[in-house]
């Protein structure tokens, strides 16, 4: 464990995964980088009954290629636990990278039925850690939906969030309007990570967490001063 972790779990090839591509019933007990890397993104990719333990990168990291459009992605029935002091700082559960593809519509991202935990005090995740990170030049390249999730952070992080939109230079920006249903938060600090584009609205602390950290049914919009 720790120093013996591989640098990468599973990586796909030079074409977007398609034909209902699936990985099911697997545990990733320690990876220095990404547990699953979709090197050329996805057209139709679905993952069921997975467990991520001590993943230093992302649980699943999709890197879209030019031409990508209107795909479908789901992560369903999973556990994500960043709780090993020997691992690298965790970056997040899912990352969709649209910086190279620059697609206007990568499709849907569905994250469902999971427990997410950052579990060891003083072992902090990456400062940009989020459940879903979207890297893009476009305003909203994916349509995300999170349902039936619990997200608990006992690490003491003050920067963790549900969502992060990120530009090529690593700063945050853009628009993301996720749908949340039956999502329970404990110890998570923000809904959206970073500042709104062009400085509008300041830090995302102005999007308050709901009472008790529970979203029953909500649509949230972040960016350009619009939020609901």
PDB file of C-alpha atoms in Angstrom:
ATOM      1  CA  UNK A   1       0.000   0.000   0.000  1.00  0.00           C
ATOM      2  CA  UNK A   2       1.043   3.638  -0.307  1.00  0.00           C
ATOM      3  CA  UNK A   3       4.343   3.673  -2.214  1.00  0.00           C
ATOM      4  CA  UNK A   4       3.488   0.407  -3.990  1.00  0.00           C
ATOM      5  CA  UNK A   5       0.390   1.784  -5.701  1.00  0.00           C
ATOM      6  CA  UNK A   6       0.366   1.730  -9.533  1.00  0.00           C
ATOM      7  CA  UNK A   7       0.429   5.093 -11.283  1.00  0.00           C
ATOM      8  CA  UNK A   8      -2.729   4.309 -13.283  1.00  0.00           C
ATOM      9  CA  UNK A   9      -5.553   1.785 -12.999  1.00  0.00           C
ATOM     10  CA  UNK A  10      -7.285   1.139 -16.343  1.00  0.00           C
ATOM     11  CA  UNK A  11      -6.813   3.228 -19.505  1.00  0.00           C
ATOM     12  CA  UNK A  12      -8.765   2.917 -22.745  1.00  0.00           C
ATOM     13  CA  UNK A  13      -7.393   3.310 -26.287  1.00  0.00           C
ATOM     14  CA  UNK A  14      -7.354   5.944 -29.004  1.00  0.00           C
ATOM     15  CA  UNK A  15     -11.094   5.919 -29.798  1.00  0.00           C
ATOM     16  CA  UNK A  16     -14.035   7.025 -27.643  1.00  0.00           C
ATOM     17  CA  UNK A  17     -15.535   4.091 -25.773  1.00  0.00           C
ATOM     18  CA  UNK A  18     -18.857   3.024 -27.238  1.00  0.00           C
ATOM     19  CA  UNK A  19     -21.234   0.099 -27.722  1.00  0.00           C
ATOM     20  CA  UNK A  20     -22.446   0.312 -24.148  1.00  0.00           C
ATOM     21  CA  UNK A  21     -18.882   0.036 -22.767  1.00  0.00           C
ATOM     22  CA  UNK A  22     -18.998  -1.165 -19.162  1.00  0.00           C
ATOM     23  CA  UNK A  23     -16.773  -1.879 -16.187  1.00  0.00           C
ATOM     24  CA  UNK A  24     -18.618  -3.679 -13.406  1.00  0.00           C
ATOM     25  CA  UNK A  25     -18.031  -5.281  -9.997  1.00  0.00           C
ATOM     26  CA  UNK A  26     -14.470  -4.053  -9.416  1.00  0.00           C
ATOM     27  CA  UNK A  27     -12.474  -2.531  -6.590  1.00  0.00           C
ATOM     28  CA  UNK A  28      -9.544  -0.165  -7.061  1.00  0.00           C
ATOM     29  CA  UNK A  29      -7.697  -0.543  -3.716  1.00  0.00           C
ATOM     30  CA  UNK A  30      -5.035   2.098  -4.343  1.00  0.00           C
ATOM     31  CA  UNK A  31      -3.875   4.093  -7.394  1.00  0.00           C
ATOM     32  CA  UNK A  32      -1.486   7.050  -7.500  1.00  0.00           C
ATOM     33  CA  UNK A  33      -3.312   8.564 -10.482  1.00  0.00           C
ATOM     34  CA  UNK A  34      -6.688   7.906 -12.096  1.00  0.00           C
ATOM     35  CA  UNK A  35      -8.436   4.624 -11.386  1.00  0.00           C
ATOM     36  CA  UNK A  36     -10.150   4.629 -14.805  1.00  0.00           C
ATOM     37  CA  UNK A  37      -9.015   6.912 -17.616  1.00  0.00           C
ATOM     38  CA  UNK A  38     -11.091   7.187 -20.766  1.00  0.00           C
ATOM     39  CA  UNK A  39      -8.181   8.415 -22.874  1.00  0.00           C
ATOM     40  CA  UNK A  40     -10.378   9.417 -25.820  1.00  0.00           C
ATOM     41  CA  UNK A  41     -13.604  10.140 -24.000  1.00  0.00           C
ATOM     42  CA  UNK A  42     -16.938   8.397 -24.371  1.00  0.00           C
ATOM     43  CA  UNK A  43     -19.897   7.942 -26.651  1.00  0.00           C
ATOM     44  CA  UNK A  44     -21.676   5.381 -24.491  1.00  0.00           C
ATOM     45  CA  UNK A  45     -19.938   4.413 -21.226  1.00  0.00           C
ATOM     46  CA  UNK A  46     -21.461   2.937 -18.088  1.00  0.00           C
ATOM     47  CA  UNK A  47     -19.918   1.792 -14.802  1.00  0.00           C
ATOM     48  CA  UNK A  48     -21.659  -0.244 -12.114  1.00  0.00           C
ATOM     49  CA  UNK A  49     -20.843  -1.526  -8.631  1.00  0.00           C
ATOM     50  CA  UNK A  50     -17.337  -0.090  -8.283  1.00  0.00           C
ATOM     51  CA  UNK A  51     -15.290   0.806  -5.218  1.00  0.00           C
ATOM     52  CA  UNK A  52     -12.506   3.397  -5.284  1.00  0.00           C
ATOM     53  CA  UNK A  53     -10.093   3.369  -2.331  1.00  0.00           C
ATOM     54  CA  UNK A  54      -7.179   5.789  -2.000  1.00  0.00           C
ATOM     55  CA  UNK A  55      -7.213   7.091  -5.591  1.00  0.00           C
ATOM     56  CA  UNK A  56      -4.716   9.922  -6.055  1.00  0.00           C
ATOM     57  CA  UNK A  57      -6.268  11.199  -9.281  1.00  0.00           C
ATOM     58  CA  UNK A  58      -9.924  10.836 -10.236  1.00  0.00           C
ATOM     59  CA  UNK A  59     -12.109   7.798  -9.869  1.00  0.00           C
ATOM     60  CA  UNK A  60     -13.014   8.158 -13.555  1.00  0.00           C
ATOM     61  CA  UNK A  61     -11.302  10.687 -15.822  1.00  0.00           C
ATOM     62  CA  UNK A  62     -12.707  11.168 -19.339  1.00  0.00           C
ATOM     63  CA  UNK A  63     -10.695  13.174 -21.871  1.00  0.00           C
ATOM     64  CA  UNK A  64     -12.861  14.019 -24.883  1.00  0.00           C
ATOM     65  CA  UNK A  65     -11.415  14.201 -28.402  1.00  0.00           C
ATOM     66  CA  UNK A  66     -12.463  16.469 -31.304  1.00  0.00           C
ATOM     67  CA  UNK A  67     -15.770  15.395 -32.816  1.00  0.00           C
ATOM     68  CA  UNK A  68     -17.229  14.175 -29.535  1.00  0.00           C
ATOM     69  CA  UNK A  69     -20.933  14.958 -29.337  1.00  0.00           C
ATOM     70  CA  UNK A  70     -24.046  13.894 -27.397  1.00  0.00           C
ATOM     71  CA  UNK A  71     -22.642  10.927 -25.501  1.00  0.00           C
ATOM     72  CA  UNK A  72     -23.947   9.116 -22.433  1.00  0.00           C
ATOM     73  CA  UNK A  73     -22.017   8.412 -19.214  1.00  0.00           C
ATOM     74  CA  UNK A  74     -23.146   6.869 -15.943  1.00  0.00           C
ATOM     75  CA  UNK A  75     -21.559   5.789 -12.661  1.00  0.00           C
ATOM     76  CA  UNK A  76     -24.069   3.772 -10.669  1.00  0.00           C
ATOM     77  CA  UNK A  77     -23.900   1.912  -7.350  1.00  0.00           C
ATOM     78  CA  UNK A  78     -20.432   2.830  -6.069  1.00  0.00           C
ATOM     79  CA  UNK A  79     -18.279   3.706  -3.078  1.00  0.00           C
ATOM     80  CA  UNK A  80     -15.508   6.314  -3.198  1.00  0.00           C
ATOM     81  CA  UNK A  81     -13.253   6.460  -0.147  1.00  0.00           C
ATOM     82  CA  UNK A  82     -10.231   8.769  -0.009  1.00  0.00           C
ATOM     83  CA  UNK A  83      -9.048   7.503   3.341  1.00  0.00           C
ATOM     84  CA  UNK A  84      -5.465   6.241   3.042  1.00  0.00           C
ATOM     85  CA  UNK A  85      -2.663   8.443   4.427  1.00  0.00           C
ATOM     86  CA  UNK A  86      -0.214   6.767   2.022  1.00  0.00           C
ATOM     87  CA  UNK A  87      -2.048   7.900  -1.105  1.00  0.00           C
ATOM     88  CA  UNK A  88      -1.606  11.080  -3.109  1.00  0.00           C
ATOM     89  CA  UNK A  89      -4.173  13.827  -2.447  1.00  0.00           C
ATOM     90  CA  UNK A  90      -7.437  12.842  -4.116  1.00  0.00           C
ATOM     91  CA  UNK A  91      -8.709  15.073  -6.948  1.00  0.00           C
ATOM     92  CA  UNK A  92     -12.338  14.006  -7.217  1.00  0.00           C
ATOM     93  CA  UNK A  93     -14.790  11.315  -8.223  1.00  0.00           C
ATOM     94  CA  UNK A  94     -15.424  12.099 -11.922  1.00  0.00           C
ATOM     95  CA  UNK A  95     -13.655  14.492 -14.298  1.00  0.00           C
ATOM     96  CA  UNK A  96     -14.875  15.337 -17.803  1.00  0.00           C
ATOM     97  CA  UNK A  97     -12.150  17.139 -19.764  1.00  0.00           C
ATOM     98  CA  UNK A  98     -13.403  19.047 -22.813  1.00  0.00           C
ATOM     99  CA  UNK A  99     -10.376  21.300 -23.305  1.00  0.00           C
ATOM    100  CA  UNK A 100      -9.058  19.490 -26.398  1.00  0.00           C
ATOM    101  CA  UNK A 101     -12.415  18.535 -27.929  1.00  0.00           C
ATOM    102  CA  UNK A 102     -14.017  21.933 -27.309  1.00  0.00           C
ATOM    103  CA  UNK A 103     -17.400  20.305 -27.908  1.00  0.00           C
ATOM    104  CA  UNK A 104     -20.585  22.284 -27.371  1.00  0.00           C
ATOM    105  CA  UNK A 105     -22.398  19.154 -26.160  1.00  0.00           C
ATOM    106  CA  UNK A 106     -20.632  16.093 -24.777  1.00  0.00           C
ATOM    107  CA  UNK A 107     -23.964  14.718 -23.571  1.00  0.00           C
ATOM    108  CA  UNK A 108     -25.202  13.541 -20.188  1.00  0.00           C
ATOM    109  CA  UNK A 109     -23.316  12.621 -17.013  1.00  0.00           C
ATOM    110  CA  UNK A 110     -25.314  10.602 -14.474  1.00  0.00           C
ATOM    111  CA  UNK A 111     -23.878   9.800 -11.023  1.00  0.00           C
ATOM    112  CA  UNK A 112     -26.218   7.677  -8.942  1.00  0.00           C
ATOM    113  CA  UNK A 113     -26.507   5.538  -5.795  1.00  0.00           C
ATOM    114  CA  UNK A 114     -23.168   6.151  -4.142  1.00  0.00           C
ATOM    115  CA  UNK A 115     -21.389   6.898  -0.901  1.00  0.00           C
ATOM    116  CA  UNK A 116     -18.491   9.341  -1.127  1.00  0.00           C
ATOM    117  CA  UNK A 117     -16.185   9.881   1.818  1.00  0.00           C
ATOM    118  CA  UNK A 118     -13.032  11.826   2.565  1.00  0.00           C
ATOM    119  CA  UNK A 119     -12.394  10.097   5.791  1.00  0.00           C
ATOM    120  CA  UNK A 120      -9.165  10.836   7.674  1.00  0.00           C
ATOM    121  CA  UNK A 121      -8.717  14.061   9.637  1.00  0.00           C
ATOM    122  CA  UNK A 122      -5.632  16.035   8.553  1.00  0.00           C
ATOM    123  CA  UNK A 123      -5.251  13.989   5.326  1.00  0.00           C
ATOM    124  CA  UNK A 124      -6.503  16.658   2.963  1.00  0.00           C
ATOM    125  CA  UNK A 125      -7.684  16.115  -0.616  1.00  0.00           C
ATOM    126  CA  UNK A 126      -6.491  18.300  -3.464  1.00  0.00           C
ATOM    127  CA  UNK A 127      -7.692  21.917  -2.883  1.00  0.00           C
ATOM    128  CA  UNK A 128      -9.812  21.627  -6.050  1.00  0.00           C
ATOM    129  CA  UNK A 129     -11.434  18.319  -5.030  1.00  0.00           C
ATOM    130  CA  UNK A 130     -15.017  18.002  -6.251  1.00  0.00           C
ATOM    131  CA  UNK A 131     -17.489  15.232  -6.906  1.00  0.00           C
ATOM    132  CA  UNK A 132     -17.659  16.334 -10.561  1.00  0.00           C
ATOM    133  CA  UNK A 133     -14.969  18.409 -12.276  1.00  0.00           C
ATOM    134  CA  UNK A 134     -15.668  19.721 -15.783  1.00  0.00           C
ATOM    135  CA  UNK A 135     -12.786  21.263 -17.728  1.00  0.00           C
ATOM    136  CA  UNK A 136     -13.959  23.255 -20.716  1.00  0.00           C
ATOM    137  CA  UNK A 137     -13.687  26.370 -22.856  1.00  0.00           C
ATOM    138  CA  UNK A 138     -17.430  26.171 -23.505  1.00  0.00           C
ATOM    139  CA  UNK A 139     -20.038  27.357 -21.077  1.00  0.00           C
ATOM    140  CA  UNK A 140     -21.792  24.045 -20.406  1.00  0.00           C
ATOM    141  CA  UNK A 141     -20.541  21.028 -22.367  1.00  0.00           C
ATOM    142  CA  UNK A 142     -22.355  18.395 -20.254  1.00  0.00           C
ATOM    143  CA  UNK A 143     -25.729  17.962 -18.585  1.00  0.00           C
ATOM    144  CA  UNK A 144     -25.029  16.457 -15.137  1.00  0.00           C
ATOM    145  CA  UNK A 145     -27.437  14.745 -12.765  1.00  0.00           C
ATOM    146  CA  UNK A 146     -26.617  13.486  -9.255  1.00  0.00           C
ATOM    147  CA  UNK A 147     -29.110  11.270  -7.454  1.00  0.00           C
ATOM    148  CA  UNK A 148     -29.213   9.180  -4.263  1.00  0.00           C
ATOM    149  CA  UNK A 149     -25.778  10.205  -2.996  1.00  0.00           C
ATOM    150  CA  UNK A 150     -24.234  10.796   0.406  1.00  0.00           C
ATOM    151  CA  UNK A 151     -21.078  12.900   0.486  1.00  0.00           C
ATOM    152  CA  UNK A 152     -19.150  13.099   3.774  1.00  0.00           C
ATOM    153  CA  UNK A 153     -15.880  14.889   4.443  1.00  0.00           C
ATOM    154  CA  UNK A 154     -14.131  14.325   7.771  1.00  0.00           C
ATOM    155  CA  UNK A 155     -10.716  15.458   6.521  1.00  0.00           C
ATOM    156  CA  UNK A 156     -11.019  19.084   7.623  1.00  0.00           C
ATOM    157  CA  UNK A 157     -10.782  20.460   4.075  1.00  0.00           C
ATOM    158  CA  UNK A 158     -12.236  23.942   3.654  1.00  0.00           C
ATOM    159  CA  UNK A 159     -12.241  23.976  -0.163  1.00  0.00           C
ATOM    160  CA  UNK A 160     -14.065  20.801  -1.217  1.00  0.00           C
ATOM    161  CA  UNK A 161     -17.195  21.127  -3.353  1.00  0.00           C
ATOM    162  CA  UNK A 162     -19.821  19.251  -5.297  1.00  0.00           C
ATOM    163  CA  UNK A 163     -18.928  20.776  -8.670  1.00  0.00           C
ATOM    164  CA  UNK A 164     -16.077  22.592 -10.341  1.00  0.00           C
ATOM    165  CA  UNK A 165     -15.939  24.167 -13.800  1.00  0.00           C
ATOM    166  CA  UNK A 166     -12.345  24.795 -14.873  1.00  0.00           C
ATOM    167  CA  UNK A 167     -10.685  26.605 -17.753  1.00  0.00           C
ATOM    168  CA  UNK A 168      -7.457  25.652 -19.529  1.00  0.00           C
ATOM    169  CA  UNK A 169      -5.362  27.767 -17.153  1.00  0.00           C
ATOM    170  CA  UNK A 170      -6.777  25.949 -14.127  1.00  0.00           C
ATOM    171  CA  UNK A 171      -8.986  28.809 -12.986  1.00  0.00           C
ATOM    172  CA  UNK A 172     -12.709  28.278 -12.621  1.00  0.00           C
ATOM    173  CA  UNK A 173     -15.305  29.594 -15.019  1.00  0.00           C
ATOM    174  CA  UNK A 174     -18.243  28.745 -17.233  1.00  0.00           C
ATOM    175  CA  UNK A 175     -21.793  27.621 -16.557  1.00  0.00           C
ATOM    176  CA  UNK A 176     -22.960  24.354 -15.067  1.00  0.00           C
ATOM    177  CA  UNK A 177     -26.609  23.573 -14.275  1.00  0.00           C
ATOM    178  CA  UNK A 178     -26.755  20.211 -12.512  1.00  0.00           C
ATOM    179  CA  UNK A 179     -29.857  18.388 -11.327  1.00  0.00           C
ATOM    180  CA  UNK A 180     -29.712  17.000  -7.777  1.00  0.00           C
ATOM    181  CA  UNK A 181     -32.183  14.550  -6.272  1.00  0.00           C
ATOM    182  CA  UNK A 182     -31.879  13.047  -2.808  1.00  0.00           C
ATOM    183  CA  UNK A 183     -28.304  14.224  -2.214  1.00  0.00           C
ATOM    184  CA  UNK A 184     -27.094  14.463   1.404  1.00  0.00           C
ATOM    185  CA  UNK A 185     -23.954  16.415   2.349  1.00  0.00           C
ATOM    186  CA  UNK A 186     -21.919  16.296   5.557  1.00  0.00           C
ATOM    187  CA  UNK A 187     -18.774  18.383   5.893  1.00  0.00           C
ATOM    188  CA  UNK A 188     -18.788  19.596   2.280  1.00  0.00           C
ATOM    189  CA  UNK A 189     -18.073  23.306   2.138  1.00  0.00           C
ATOM    190  CA  UNK A 190     -19.450  24.531  -1.176  1.00  0.00           C
ATOM    191  CA  UNK A 191     -21.788  23.681  -4.001  1.00  0.00           C
ATOM    192  CA  UNK A 192     -19.521  25.154  -6.683  1.00  0.00           C
ATOM    193  CA  UNK A 193     -15.759  25.541  -6.387  1.00  0.00           C
ATOM    194  CA  UNK A 194     -14.040  28.815  -7.188  1.00  0.00           C
ATOM    195  CA  UNK A 195     -15.279  32.188  -8.412  1.00  0.00           C
ATOM    196  CA  UNK A 196     -17.860  33.010 -11.042  1.00  0.00           C
ATOM    197  CA  UNK A 197     -16.575  33.998 -14.507  1.00  0.00           C
ATOM    198  CA  UNK A 198     -15.315  37.565 -14.812  1.00  0.00           C
ATOM    199  CA  UNK A 199     -15.504  37.871 -11.043  1.00  0.00           C
ATOM    200  CA  UNK A 200     -19.310  38.097 -11.064  1.00  0.00           C
ATOM    201  CA  UNK A 201     -20.759  37.117  -7.730  1.00  0.00           C
ATOM    202  CA  UNK A 202     -17.495  36.411  -5.982  1.00  0.00           C
ATOM    203  CA  UNK A 203     -16.890  33.130  -4.199  1.00  0.00           C
ATOM    204  CA  UNK A 204     -19.447  30.361  -4.419  1.00  0.00           C
ATOM    205  CA  UNK A 205     -20.236  30.607  -0.721  1.00  0.00           C
ATOM    206  CA  UNK A 206     -23.102  32.782  -1.975  1.00  0.00           C
ATOM    207  CA  UNK A 207     -24.800  29.553  -3.132  1.00  0.00           C
ATOM    208  CA  UNK A 208     -25.865  28.318   0.300  1.00  0.00           C
ATOM    209  CA  UNK A 209     -25.978  24.731   1.417  1.00  0.00           C
ATOM    210  CA  UNK A 210     -29.553  23.646   2.179  1.00  0.00           C
ATOM    211  CA  UNK A 211     -30.693  23.065   5.775  1.00  0.00           C
ATOM    212  CA  UNK A 212     -29.266  19.795   7.027  1.00  0.00           C
ATOM    213  CA  UNK A 213     -27.194  19.465   3.855  1.00  0.00           C
ATOM    214  CA  UNK A 214     -30.019  17.721   1.984  1.00  0.00           C
ATOM    215  CA  UNK A 215     -31.145  18.290  -1.589  1.00  0.00           C
ATOM    216  CA  UNK A 216     -34.497  16.627  -2.221  1.00  0.00           C
ATOM    217  CA  UNK A 217     -35.038  17.905  -5.772  1.00  0.00           C
ATOM    218  CA  UNK A 218     -33.083  20.858  -7.143  1.00  0.00           C
ATOM    219  CA  UNK A 219     -31.697  22.434 -10.302  1.00  0.00           C
ATOM    220  CA  UNK A 220     -28.690  24.673  -9.659  1.00  0.00           C
ATOM    221  CA  UNK A 221     -27.122  27.050 -12.138  1.00  0.00           C
ATOM    222  CA  UNK A 222     -23.654  28.473 -11.641  1.00  0.00           C
ATOM    223  CA  UNK A 223     -22.036  31.132 -13.781  1.00  0.00           C
ATOM    224  CA  UNK A 224     -22.632  34.581 -15.284  1.00  0.00           C
ATOM    225  CA  UNK A 225     -24.465  35.597 -12.136  1.00  0.00           C
ATOM    226  CA  UNK A 226     -27.338  33.180 -12.713  1.00  0.00           C
ATOM    227  CA  UNK A 227     -28.255  30.708 -10.012  1.00  0.00           C
ATOM    228  CA  UNK A 228     -31.481  29.070  -8.911  1.00  0.00           C
TER     229      UNK A 228
END
